[in-house]
Coordinates of C-alpha atoms and ligand atoms in Angstrom, one line a residue:
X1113 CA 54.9 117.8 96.2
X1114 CA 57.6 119.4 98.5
X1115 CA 60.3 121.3 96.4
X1116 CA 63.4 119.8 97.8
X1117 CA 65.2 121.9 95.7
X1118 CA 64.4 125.2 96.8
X1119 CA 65.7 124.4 100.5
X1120 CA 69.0 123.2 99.3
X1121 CA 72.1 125.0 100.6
X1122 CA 74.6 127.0 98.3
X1123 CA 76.8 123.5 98.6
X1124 CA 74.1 121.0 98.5
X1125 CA 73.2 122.7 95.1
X1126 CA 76.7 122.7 93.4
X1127 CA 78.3 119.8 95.1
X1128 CA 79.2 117.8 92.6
X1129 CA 79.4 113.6 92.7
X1130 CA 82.8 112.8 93.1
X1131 CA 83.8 110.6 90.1
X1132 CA 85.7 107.9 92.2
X1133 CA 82.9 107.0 94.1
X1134 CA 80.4 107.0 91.5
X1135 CA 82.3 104.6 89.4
X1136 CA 82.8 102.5 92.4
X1137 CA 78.7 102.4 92.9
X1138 CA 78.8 101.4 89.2
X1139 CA 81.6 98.9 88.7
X1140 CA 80.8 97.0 92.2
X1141 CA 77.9 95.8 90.6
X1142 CA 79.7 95.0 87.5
X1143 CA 81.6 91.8 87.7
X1144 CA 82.3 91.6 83.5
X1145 CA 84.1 95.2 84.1
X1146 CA 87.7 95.3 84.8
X1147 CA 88.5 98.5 87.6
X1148 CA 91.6 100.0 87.6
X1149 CA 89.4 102.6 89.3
X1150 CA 89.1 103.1 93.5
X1151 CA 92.6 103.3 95.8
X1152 CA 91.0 99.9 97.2
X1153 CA 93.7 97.8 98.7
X1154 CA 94.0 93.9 97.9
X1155 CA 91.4 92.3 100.1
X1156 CA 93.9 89.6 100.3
X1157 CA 96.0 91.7 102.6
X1158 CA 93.3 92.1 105.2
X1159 CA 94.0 90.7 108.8
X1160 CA 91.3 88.8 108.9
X1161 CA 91.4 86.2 111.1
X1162 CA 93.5 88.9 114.0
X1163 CA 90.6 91.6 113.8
X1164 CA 88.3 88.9 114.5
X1165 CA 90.2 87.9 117.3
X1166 CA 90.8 91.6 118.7
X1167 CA 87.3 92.6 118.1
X1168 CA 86.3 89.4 120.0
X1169 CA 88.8 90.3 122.8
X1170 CA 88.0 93.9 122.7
X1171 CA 84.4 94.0 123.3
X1172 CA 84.4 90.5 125.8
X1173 CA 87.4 92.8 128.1
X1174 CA 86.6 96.3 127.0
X1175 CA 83.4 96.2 126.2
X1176 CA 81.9 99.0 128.6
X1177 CA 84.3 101.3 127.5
X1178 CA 84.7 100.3 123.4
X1179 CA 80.8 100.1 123.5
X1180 CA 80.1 103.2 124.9
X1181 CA 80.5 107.4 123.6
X1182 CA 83.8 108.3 124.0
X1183 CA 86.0 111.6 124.2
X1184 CA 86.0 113.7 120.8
X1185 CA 89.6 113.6 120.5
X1186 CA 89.5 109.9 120.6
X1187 CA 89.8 107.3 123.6
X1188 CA 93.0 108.2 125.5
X1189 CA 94.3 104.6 125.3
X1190 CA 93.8 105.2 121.5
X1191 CA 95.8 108.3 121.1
X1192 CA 98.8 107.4 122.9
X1193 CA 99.2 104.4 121.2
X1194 CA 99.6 106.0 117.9
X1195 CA 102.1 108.8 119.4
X1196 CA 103.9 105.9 120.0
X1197 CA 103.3 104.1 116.7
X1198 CA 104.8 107.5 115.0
X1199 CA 107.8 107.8 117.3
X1200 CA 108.4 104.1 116.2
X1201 CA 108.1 104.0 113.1
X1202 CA 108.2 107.8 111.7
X1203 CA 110.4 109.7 114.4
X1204 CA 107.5 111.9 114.4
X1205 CA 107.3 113.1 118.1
X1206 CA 104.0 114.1 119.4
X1207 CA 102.2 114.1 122.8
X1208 CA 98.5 112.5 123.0
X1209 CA 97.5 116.3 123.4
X1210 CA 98.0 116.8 119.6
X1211 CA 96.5 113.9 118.5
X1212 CA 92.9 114.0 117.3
X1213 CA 91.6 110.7 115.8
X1214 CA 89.4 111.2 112.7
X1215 CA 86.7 108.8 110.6
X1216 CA 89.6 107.7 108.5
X1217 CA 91.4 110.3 107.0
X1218 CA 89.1 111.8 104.7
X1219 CA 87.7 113.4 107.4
X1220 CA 90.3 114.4 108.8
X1221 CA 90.9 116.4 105.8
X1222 CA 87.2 117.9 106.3
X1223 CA 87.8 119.2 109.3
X1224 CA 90.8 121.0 108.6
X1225 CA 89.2 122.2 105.9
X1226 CA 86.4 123.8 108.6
X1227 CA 88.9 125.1 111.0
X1228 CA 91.3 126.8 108.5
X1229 CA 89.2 127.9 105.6
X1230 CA 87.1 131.2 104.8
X1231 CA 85.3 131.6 101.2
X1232 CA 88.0 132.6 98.6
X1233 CA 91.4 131.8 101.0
X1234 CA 93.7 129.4 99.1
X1235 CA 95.2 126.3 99.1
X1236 CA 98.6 125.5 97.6
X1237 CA 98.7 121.9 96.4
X1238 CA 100.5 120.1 94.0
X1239 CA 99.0 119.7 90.6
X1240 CA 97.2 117.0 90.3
X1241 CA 96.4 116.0 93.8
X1242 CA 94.1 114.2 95.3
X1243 CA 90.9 114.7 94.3
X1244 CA 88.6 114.1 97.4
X1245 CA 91.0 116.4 99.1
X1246 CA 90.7 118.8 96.3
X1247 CA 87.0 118.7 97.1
X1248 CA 86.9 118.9 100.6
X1249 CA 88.8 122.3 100.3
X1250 CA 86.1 123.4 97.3
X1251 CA 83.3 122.7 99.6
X1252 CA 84.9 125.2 102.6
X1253 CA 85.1 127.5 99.9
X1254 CA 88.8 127.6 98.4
X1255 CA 90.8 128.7 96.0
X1256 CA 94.4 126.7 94.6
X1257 CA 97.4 127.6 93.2
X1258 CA 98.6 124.4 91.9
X1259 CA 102.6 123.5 91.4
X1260 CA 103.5 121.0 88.6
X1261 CA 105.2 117.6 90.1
X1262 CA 108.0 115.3 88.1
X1263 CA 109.6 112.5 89.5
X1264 CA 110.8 113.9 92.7
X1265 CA 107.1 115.2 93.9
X1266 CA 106.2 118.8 93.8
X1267 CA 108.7 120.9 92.4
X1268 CA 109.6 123.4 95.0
X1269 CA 111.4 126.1 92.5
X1270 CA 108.2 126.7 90.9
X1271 CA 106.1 127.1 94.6
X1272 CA 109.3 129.6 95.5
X1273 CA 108.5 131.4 91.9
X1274 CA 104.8 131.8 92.2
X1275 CA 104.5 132.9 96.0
X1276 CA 107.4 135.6 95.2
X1277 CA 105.3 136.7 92.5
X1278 CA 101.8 136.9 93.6
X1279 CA 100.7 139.9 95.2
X1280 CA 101.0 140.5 99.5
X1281 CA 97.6 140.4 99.9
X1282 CA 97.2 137.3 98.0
X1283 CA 99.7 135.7 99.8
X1284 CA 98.0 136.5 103.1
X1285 CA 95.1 134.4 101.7
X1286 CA 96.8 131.5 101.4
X1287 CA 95.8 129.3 104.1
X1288 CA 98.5 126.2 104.1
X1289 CA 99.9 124.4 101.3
X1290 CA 98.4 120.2 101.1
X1291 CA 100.9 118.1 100.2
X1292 CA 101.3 114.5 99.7
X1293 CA 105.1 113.5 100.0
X1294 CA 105.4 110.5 99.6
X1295 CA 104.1 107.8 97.3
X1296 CA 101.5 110.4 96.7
X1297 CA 97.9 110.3 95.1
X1298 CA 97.4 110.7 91.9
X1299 CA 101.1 110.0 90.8
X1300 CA 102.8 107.9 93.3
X1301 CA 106.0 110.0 93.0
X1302 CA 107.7 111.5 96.1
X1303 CA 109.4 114.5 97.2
X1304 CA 113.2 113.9 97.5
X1305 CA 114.8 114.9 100.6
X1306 CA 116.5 118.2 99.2
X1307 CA 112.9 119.6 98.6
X1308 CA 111.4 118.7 101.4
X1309 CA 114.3 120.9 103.1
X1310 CA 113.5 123.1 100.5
X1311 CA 109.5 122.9 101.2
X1312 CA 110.2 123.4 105.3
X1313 CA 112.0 126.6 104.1
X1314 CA 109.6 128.0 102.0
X1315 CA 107.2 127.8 104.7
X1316 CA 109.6 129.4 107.1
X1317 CA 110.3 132.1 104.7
X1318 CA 106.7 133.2 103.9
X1319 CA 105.4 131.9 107.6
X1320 CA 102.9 128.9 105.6
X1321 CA 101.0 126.2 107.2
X1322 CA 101.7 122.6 105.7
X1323 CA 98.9 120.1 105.6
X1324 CA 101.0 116.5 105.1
X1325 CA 99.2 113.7 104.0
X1326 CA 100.7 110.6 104.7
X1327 CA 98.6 106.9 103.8
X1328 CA 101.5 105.6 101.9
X1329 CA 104.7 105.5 103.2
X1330 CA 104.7 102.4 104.7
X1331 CA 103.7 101.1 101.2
X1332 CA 107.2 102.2 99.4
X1333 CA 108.9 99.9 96.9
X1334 CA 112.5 101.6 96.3
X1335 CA 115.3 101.2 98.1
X1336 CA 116.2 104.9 98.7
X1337 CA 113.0 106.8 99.0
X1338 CA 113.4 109.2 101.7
X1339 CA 110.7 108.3 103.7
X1340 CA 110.7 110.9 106.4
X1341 CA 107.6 113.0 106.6
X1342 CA 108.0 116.3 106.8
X1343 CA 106.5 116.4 110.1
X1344 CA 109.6 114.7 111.7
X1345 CA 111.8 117.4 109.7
X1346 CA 109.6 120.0 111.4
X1347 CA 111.5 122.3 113.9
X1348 CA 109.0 125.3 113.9
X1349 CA 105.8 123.6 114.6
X1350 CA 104.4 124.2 111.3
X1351 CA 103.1 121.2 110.3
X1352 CA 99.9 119.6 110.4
X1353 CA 100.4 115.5 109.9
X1354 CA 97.3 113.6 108.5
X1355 CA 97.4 109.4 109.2
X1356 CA 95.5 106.7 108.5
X1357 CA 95.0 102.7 108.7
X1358 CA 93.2 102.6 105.7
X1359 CA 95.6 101.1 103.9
X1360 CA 97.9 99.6 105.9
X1361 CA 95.3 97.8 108.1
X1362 CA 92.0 98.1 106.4
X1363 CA 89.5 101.0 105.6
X1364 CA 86.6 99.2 106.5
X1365 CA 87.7 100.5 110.2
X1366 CA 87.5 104.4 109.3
X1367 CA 90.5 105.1 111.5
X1368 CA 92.5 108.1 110.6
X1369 CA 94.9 110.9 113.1
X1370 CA 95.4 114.4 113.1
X1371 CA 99.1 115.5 114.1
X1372 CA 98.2 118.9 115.2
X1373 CA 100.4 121.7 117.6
X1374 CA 99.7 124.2 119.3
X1375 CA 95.8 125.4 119.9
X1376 CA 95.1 123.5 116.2
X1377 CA 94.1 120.1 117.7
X1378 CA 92.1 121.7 120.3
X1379 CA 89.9 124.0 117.6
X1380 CA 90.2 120.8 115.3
X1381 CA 88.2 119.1 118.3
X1382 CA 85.9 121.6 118.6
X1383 CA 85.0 121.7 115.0
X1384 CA 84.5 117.5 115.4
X1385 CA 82.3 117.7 118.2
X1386 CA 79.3 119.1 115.8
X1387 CA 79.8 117.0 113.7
X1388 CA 80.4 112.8 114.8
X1389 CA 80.5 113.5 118.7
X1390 CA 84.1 111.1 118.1
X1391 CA 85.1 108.4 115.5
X1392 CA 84.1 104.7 116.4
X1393 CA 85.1 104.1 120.1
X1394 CA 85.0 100.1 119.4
X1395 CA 86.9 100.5 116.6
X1396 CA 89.4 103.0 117.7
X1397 CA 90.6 100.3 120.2
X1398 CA 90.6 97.6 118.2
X1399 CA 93.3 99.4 115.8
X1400 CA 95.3 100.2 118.8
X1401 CA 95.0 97.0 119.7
X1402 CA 96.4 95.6 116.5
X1403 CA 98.9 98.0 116.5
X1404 CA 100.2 96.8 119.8
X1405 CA 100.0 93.3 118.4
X1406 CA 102.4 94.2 115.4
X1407 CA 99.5 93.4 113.0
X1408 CA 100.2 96.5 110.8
X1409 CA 103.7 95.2 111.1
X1410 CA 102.2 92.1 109.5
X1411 CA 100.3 93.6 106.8
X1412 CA 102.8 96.3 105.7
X1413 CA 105.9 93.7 105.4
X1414 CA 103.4 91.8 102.9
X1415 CA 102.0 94.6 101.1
X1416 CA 105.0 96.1 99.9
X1417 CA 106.4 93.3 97.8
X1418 CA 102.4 92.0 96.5
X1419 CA 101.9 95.9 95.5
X1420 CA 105.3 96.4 94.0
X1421 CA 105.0 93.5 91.9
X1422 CA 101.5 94.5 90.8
X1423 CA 103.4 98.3 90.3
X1424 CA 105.5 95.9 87.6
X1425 CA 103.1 94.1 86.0
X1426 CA 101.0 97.8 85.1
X1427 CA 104.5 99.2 84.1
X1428 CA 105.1 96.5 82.1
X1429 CA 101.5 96.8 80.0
X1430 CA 101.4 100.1 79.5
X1431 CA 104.9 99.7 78.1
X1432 CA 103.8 96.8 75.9
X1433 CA 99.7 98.1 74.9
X1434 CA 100.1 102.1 75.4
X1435 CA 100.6 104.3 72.1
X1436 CA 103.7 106.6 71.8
X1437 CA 101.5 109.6 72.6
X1438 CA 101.2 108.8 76.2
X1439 CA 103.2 109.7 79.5
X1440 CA 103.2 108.0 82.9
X1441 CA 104.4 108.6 86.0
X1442 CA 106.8 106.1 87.4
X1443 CA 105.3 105.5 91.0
X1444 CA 108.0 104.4 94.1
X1445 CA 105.4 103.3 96.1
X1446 CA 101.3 103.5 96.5
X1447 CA 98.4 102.6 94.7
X1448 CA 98.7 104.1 91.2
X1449 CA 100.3 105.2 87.9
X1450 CA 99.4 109.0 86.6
X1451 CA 98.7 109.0 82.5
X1452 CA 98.5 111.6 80.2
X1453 CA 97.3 111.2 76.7
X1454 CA 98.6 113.3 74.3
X1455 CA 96.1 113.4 71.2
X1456 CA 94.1 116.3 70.3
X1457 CA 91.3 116.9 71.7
X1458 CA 91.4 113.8 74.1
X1459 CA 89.1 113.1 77.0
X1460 CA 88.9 110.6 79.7
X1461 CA 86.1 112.1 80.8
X1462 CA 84.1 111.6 77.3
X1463 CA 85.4 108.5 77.0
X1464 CA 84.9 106.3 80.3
X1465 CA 81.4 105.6 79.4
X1466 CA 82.7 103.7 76.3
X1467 CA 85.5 102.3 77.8
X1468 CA 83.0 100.6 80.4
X1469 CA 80.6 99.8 77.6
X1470 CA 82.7 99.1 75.2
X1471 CA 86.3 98.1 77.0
X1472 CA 84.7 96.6 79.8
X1473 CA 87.5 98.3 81.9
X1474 CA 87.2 101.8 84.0
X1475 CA 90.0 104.3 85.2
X1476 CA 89.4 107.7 87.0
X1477 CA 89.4 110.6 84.7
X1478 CA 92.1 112.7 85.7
X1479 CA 90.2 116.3 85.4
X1480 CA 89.2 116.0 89.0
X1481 CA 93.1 115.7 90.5
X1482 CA 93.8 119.0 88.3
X1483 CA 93.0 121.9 90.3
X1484 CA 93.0 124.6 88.0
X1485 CA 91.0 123.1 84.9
X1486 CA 93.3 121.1 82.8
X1487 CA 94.1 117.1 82.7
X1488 CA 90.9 116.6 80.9
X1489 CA 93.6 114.2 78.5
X1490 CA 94.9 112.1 81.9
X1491 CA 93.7 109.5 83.8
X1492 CA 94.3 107.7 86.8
X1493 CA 95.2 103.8 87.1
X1494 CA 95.3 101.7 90.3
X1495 CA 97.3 98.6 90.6
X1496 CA 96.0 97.4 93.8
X1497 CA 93.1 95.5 93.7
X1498 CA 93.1 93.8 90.7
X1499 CA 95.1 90.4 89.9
X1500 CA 98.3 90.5 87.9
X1501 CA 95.9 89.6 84.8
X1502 CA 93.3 91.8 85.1
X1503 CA 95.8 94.6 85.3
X1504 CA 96.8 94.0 82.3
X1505 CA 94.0 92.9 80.1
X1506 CA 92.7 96.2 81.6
X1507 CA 96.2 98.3 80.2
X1508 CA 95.6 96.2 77.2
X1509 CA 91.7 97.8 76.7
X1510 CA 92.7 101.2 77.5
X1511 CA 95.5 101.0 74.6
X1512 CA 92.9 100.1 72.6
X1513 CA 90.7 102.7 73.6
X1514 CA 93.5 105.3 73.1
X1515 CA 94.6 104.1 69.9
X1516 CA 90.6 104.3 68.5
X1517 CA 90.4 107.5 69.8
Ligands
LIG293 C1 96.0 111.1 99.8 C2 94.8 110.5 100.4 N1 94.3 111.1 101.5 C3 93.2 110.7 102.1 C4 92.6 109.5 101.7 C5 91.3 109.1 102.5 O1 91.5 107.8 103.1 P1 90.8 107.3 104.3 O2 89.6 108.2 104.6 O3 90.3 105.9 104.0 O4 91.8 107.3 105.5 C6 93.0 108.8 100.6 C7 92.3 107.6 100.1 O5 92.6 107.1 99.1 C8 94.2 109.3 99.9 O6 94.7 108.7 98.9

């Protein structure tokens, strides 16, 4: 027998499975198990019956171009259409020079990771973040410093604080700082507009890169979110902007963008080439296509009150079914509520086996959006998917589960 182990690389050997999508493996062959698990949006919301249409049209008009290999930037047609999308509806002003279209925006977030990071450089992020992001930037080799959030996103004071205090050569490790403004991931709090000034200036002052992440804010609830990315704010060219349709059209398509000046869209490209050749040609024209249509138009203007009220009715439960000795965040917009448990000793971790078993409900443990060890006692609980009363039977079972603790 061949030992498969021995050829393994450093990263095959300590990659480890990303909790998410392990649960999801589990839990989509468990109907009797409530998930409050995977970012998935409502499948309700999908365009259905338009995609067909556009995919129809697309490959019967287009079909030697959306059938065939295709730039590695993305199909021209493609790219211009979302620099137009963002001057629309994000006053973010790009040319189709910086735009490099990515296999949704995970990958995206991968091949930043390749251009930008060396073994041991660091990432600022806020803490918790996203956790595939988290692992994307492990896998090239990184390092965090992680900056608390509250209810106005990352708290700028304390990223100020800890880069005047860390050493210059330190510093000149630190590659760009990932942030998710608005309705981010884990949390769905944003950053106000005071600290996103504050955040541009940081950057300027200590000459910083900013990765912006950006899947949710066309899917805020408030009245009075700032939703200007920070990329529209930019005046020195020194941020990156990160897109995708995953959630506002539908992920199935694996459409995501890469906002990228100067020579970084062009290095981003390279990197790209090795590995997919391009995203999806066919479907890289059918999401421009139902852009131009004014389907994500359609989905967004639905998805923000179906969300919101699902938001409400997880608000509402853990408010009703979750002991004192909790916290949560109190999301504007998104996918998801942030909990800690406060209880010696706790641990989602330890515990989602019997909470599957037992509970017949799953969250994400929220270890894995921590980048520097703690949140072993949080957890993270999407509102999405699930119906109004599976949200919160499911709040109801992980009271439970707290209280037995
Ligand atoms: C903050 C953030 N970034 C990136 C992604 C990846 O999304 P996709 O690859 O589907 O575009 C997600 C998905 O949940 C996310 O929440």
């Amino acid at each position: 027998m061949l030992d498969y182990t021995r050829l393994y690389s450093k990263l095959a050997k300590s990659i480890k499975a990303s909790e998410i999508r392990e649960l999801l493996a589990i839990i989509s062959r468990r109907k009797d198990v409530i998930s409050l698990a995977g970012g998935v949006p409502d499948p309700e919301l999908f365009p259905r019956e338009k995609l067909a249409e556009i995919s129809k049209y697309v490959i019967e008009y287009h079909g030697n171009i959306a059938l065939q290999y295709s730039e590695t930037k993305g199909v021209p047609e493609a790219r211009d259409t979302i620099c137009k999308f963002l001057s629309k509806t994000k006053s973010i002003k790009c040319s189709e020079d910086e735009v490099v279209i990515s296999t949704g925006s995970q990958s995206a977030l991968d091949l930043i990771a390749r251009v930008f990071i060396d073994e041991g450089d660091i990432v600022v992020s806020e803490n918790p973040s996203y956790l595939a992001a988290i692992g994307a930037f492990k896998n090239a080799g990184a390092r965090f410093i992680g900056i608390p959030i509250d209810d106005d996103g990352m708290k700028t004071s304390e990223l100020e604080e800890k880069l005047r205090k860390i050493s210059p050569d330190e510093r000149r490790r630190i590659k760009f700082i990932y942030t998710i403004p608005i309705a981010q991931n884990p949390s769905g709090v944003s950053l106000s507009r005071d600290r996103k000034k504050h955040l541009l200036e940081i950057a300027s002052t200590y000459d910083l890169l900013i990765v912006e992440d950006d899947p949710y804010s066309f899917l805020v609830f408030e009245e009075g979110v700032d939703k200007t990315p920070l990329k529209a704010m930019d005046q020195e060219a020194r941020v990156i902007y990160i897109g995708t349709v995953s959630k506002i059209l539908a992920p199935g398509l694996r459409i995501g963008w890469i906002v990228a000046p100067d020579d970084s869209a062009r290095r981003i490209e390279l990197v790209k080439q090795y590995v997919d050749l391009h995203t999806s040609t066919l479907t890289q024209l059918i999401t421009a296509e139902a852009i131009k249509r004014g389907v994500v138009d359609e989905v967004v203007s639905k998805a923000v009150p179906r969300y919101r009220s699902k938001r409400d009715t997880m608000l509402k439960a853990i408010r009703d079914y979750f002991p004192d000795c909790t916290w949560h965040s109190k999301p504007v917009g998104g996918m998801f509520i942030f909990a800690y448990v406060y209880k010696q000793g706790f641990d989602t971790g330890a515990l989602l086996q019997k909470a599957i078993e037992k509970y017949k409900v799953a969250y994400v443990p929220g270890g894995g959006f921590h980048v520097d060890g703690t949140g072993r006692n949080s957890m993270r609980l999407s509102f999405s998917y699930p119906s109004h009363e599976q949200i919160t039977s499911g709040i109801e079972r992980i009271g439970k589960l707290i209280k037995e603790a």
